[in-house]
PDB file of C-alpha atoms in Angstrom:
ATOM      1  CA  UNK A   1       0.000   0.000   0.000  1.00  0.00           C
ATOM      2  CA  UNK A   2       1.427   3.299  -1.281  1.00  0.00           C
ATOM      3  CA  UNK A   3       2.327   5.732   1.960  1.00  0.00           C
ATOM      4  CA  UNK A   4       1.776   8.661  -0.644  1.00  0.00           C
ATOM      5  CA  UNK A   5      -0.633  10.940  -2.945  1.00  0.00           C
ATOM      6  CA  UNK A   6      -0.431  12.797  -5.980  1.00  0.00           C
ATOM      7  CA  UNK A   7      -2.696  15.624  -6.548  1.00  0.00           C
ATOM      8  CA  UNK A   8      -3.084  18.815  -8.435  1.00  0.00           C
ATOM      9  CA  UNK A   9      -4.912  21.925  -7.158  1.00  0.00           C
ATOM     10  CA  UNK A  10      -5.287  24.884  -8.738  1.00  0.00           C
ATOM     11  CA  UNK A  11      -4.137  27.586  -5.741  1.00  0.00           C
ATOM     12  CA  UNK A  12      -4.676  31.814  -5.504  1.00  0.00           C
ATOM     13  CA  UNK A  13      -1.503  33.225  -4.390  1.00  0.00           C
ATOM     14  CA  UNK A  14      -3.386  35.704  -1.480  1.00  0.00           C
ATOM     15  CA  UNK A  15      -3.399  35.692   2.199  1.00  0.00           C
ATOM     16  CA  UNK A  16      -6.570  34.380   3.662  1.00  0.00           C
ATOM     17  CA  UNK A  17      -8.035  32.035   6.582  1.00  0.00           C
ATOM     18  CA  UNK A  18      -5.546  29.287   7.950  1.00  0.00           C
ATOM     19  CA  UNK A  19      -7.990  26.505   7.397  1.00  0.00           C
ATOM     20  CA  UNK A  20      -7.194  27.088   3.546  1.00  0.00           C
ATOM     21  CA  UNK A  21      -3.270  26.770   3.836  1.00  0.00           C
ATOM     22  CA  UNK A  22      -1.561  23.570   2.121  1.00  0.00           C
ATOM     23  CA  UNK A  23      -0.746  22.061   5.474  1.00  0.00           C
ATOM     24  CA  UNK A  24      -4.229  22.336   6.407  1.00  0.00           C
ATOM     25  CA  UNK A  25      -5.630  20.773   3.380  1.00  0.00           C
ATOM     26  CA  UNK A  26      -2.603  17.601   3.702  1.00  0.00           C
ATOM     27  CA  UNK A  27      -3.798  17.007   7.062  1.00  0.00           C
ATOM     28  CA  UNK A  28      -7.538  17.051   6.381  1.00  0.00           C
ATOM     29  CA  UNK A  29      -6.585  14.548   3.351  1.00  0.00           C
ATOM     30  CA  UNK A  30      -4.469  12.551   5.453  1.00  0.00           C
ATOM     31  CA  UNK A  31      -7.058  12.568   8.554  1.00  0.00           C
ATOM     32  CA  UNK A  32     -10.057  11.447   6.281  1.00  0.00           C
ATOM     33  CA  UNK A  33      -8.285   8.818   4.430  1.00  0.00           C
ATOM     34  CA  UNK A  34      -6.653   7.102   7.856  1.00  0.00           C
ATOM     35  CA  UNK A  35     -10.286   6.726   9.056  1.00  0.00           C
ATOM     36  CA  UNK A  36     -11.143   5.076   6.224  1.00  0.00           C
ATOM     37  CA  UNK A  37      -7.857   2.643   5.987  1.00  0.00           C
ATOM     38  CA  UNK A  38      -8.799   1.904   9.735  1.00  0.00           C
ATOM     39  CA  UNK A  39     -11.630   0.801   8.622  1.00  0.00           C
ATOM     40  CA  UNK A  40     -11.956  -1.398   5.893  1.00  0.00           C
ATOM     41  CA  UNK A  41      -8.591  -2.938   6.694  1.00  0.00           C
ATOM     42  CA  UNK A  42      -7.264  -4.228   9.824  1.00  0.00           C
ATOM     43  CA  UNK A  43      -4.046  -1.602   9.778  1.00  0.00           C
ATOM     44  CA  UNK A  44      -4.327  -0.223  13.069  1.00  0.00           C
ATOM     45  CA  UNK A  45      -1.265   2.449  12.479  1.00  0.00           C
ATOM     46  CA  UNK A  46      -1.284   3.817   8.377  1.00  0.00           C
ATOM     47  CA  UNK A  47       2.305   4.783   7.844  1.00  0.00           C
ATOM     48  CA  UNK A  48       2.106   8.002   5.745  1.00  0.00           C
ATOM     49  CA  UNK A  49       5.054  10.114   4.633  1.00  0.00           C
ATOM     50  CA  UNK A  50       5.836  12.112   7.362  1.00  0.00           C
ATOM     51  CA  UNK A  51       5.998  15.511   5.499  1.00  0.00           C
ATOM     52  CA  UNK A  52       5.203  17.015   2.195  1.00  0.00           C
ATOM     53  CA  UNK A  53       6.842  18.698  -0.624  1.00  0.00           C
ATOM     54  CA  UNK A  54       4.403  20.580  -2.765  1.00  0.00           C
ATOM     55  CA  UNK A  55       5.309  22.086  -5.941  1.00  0.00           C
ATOM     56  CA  UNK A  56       4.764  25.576  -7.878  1.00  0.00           C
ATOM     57  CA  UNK A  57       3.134  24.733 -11.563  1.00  0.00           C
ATOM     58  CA  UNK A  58       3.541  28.048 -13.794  1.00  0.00           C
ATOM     59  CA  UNK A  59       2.456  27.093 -16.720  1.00  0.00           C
ATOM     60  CA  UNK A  60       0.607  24.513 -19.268  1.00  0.00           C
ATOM     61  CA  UNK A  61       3.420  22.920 -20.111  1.00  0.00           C
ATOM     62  CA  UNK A  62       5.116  22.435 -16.827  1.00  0.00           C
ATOM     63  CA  UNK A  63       1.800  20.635 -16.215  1.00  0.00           C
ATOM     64  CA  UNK A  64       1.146  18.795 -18.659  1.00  0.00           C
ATOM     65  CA  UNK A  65       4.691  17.351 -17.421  1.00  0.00           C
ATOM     66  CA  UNK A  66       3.816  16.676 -14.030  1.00  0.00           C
ATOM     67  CA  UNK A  67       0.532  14.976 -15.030  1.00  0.00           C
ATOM     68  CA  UNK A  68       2.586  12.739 -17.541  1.00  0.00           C
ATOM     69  CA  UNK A  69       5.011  11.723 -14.513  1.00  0.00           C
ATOM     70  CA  UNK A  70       1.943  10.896 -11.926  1.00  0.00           C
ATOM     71  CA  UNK A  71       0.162   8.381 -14.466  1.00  0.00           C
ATOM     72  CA  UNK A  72       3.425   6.616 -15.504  1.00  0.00           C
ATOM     73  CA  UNK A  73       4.075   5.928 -11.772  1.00  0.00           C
ATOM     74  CA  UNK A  74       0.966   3.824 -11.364  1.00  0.00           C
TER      75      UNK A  74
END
């Protein structure tokens, strides 16, 4: 069982409520998805990647790479 995700998101670059942050968003993720590990398997402790490295996309292209790279992997 993979210990990471892959998403995209588009993002605003502004200044708002901390509920809307990155870290909040990883942790909500993370949170939601443990439940739901717990339980329809018998994993009492899911390992996930401790931290996370998120990544600036400027531009079509640059995503169009990163999309490419995420549905090899599988």
């Amino acid at each position: 069982m993979h210990n990471h995700a892959h998403a995209d998101k588009p993002y605003k670059n502004v200044f708002g409520p901390q509920q809307n942050n990155v870290s909040s968003i990883i942790r909500g993720f993370k949170g939601a998805y443990t439940n739901r590990i717990k339980m329809k398997t018998n994993i009492i402790h899911f390992p996930w990647q401790s931290r996370f490295y998120d990544r600036i996309i400027r531009n079509d292209r640059a995503l169009y790479t990163v999309r490419k790279y995420i549905r090899k992997i599988r």
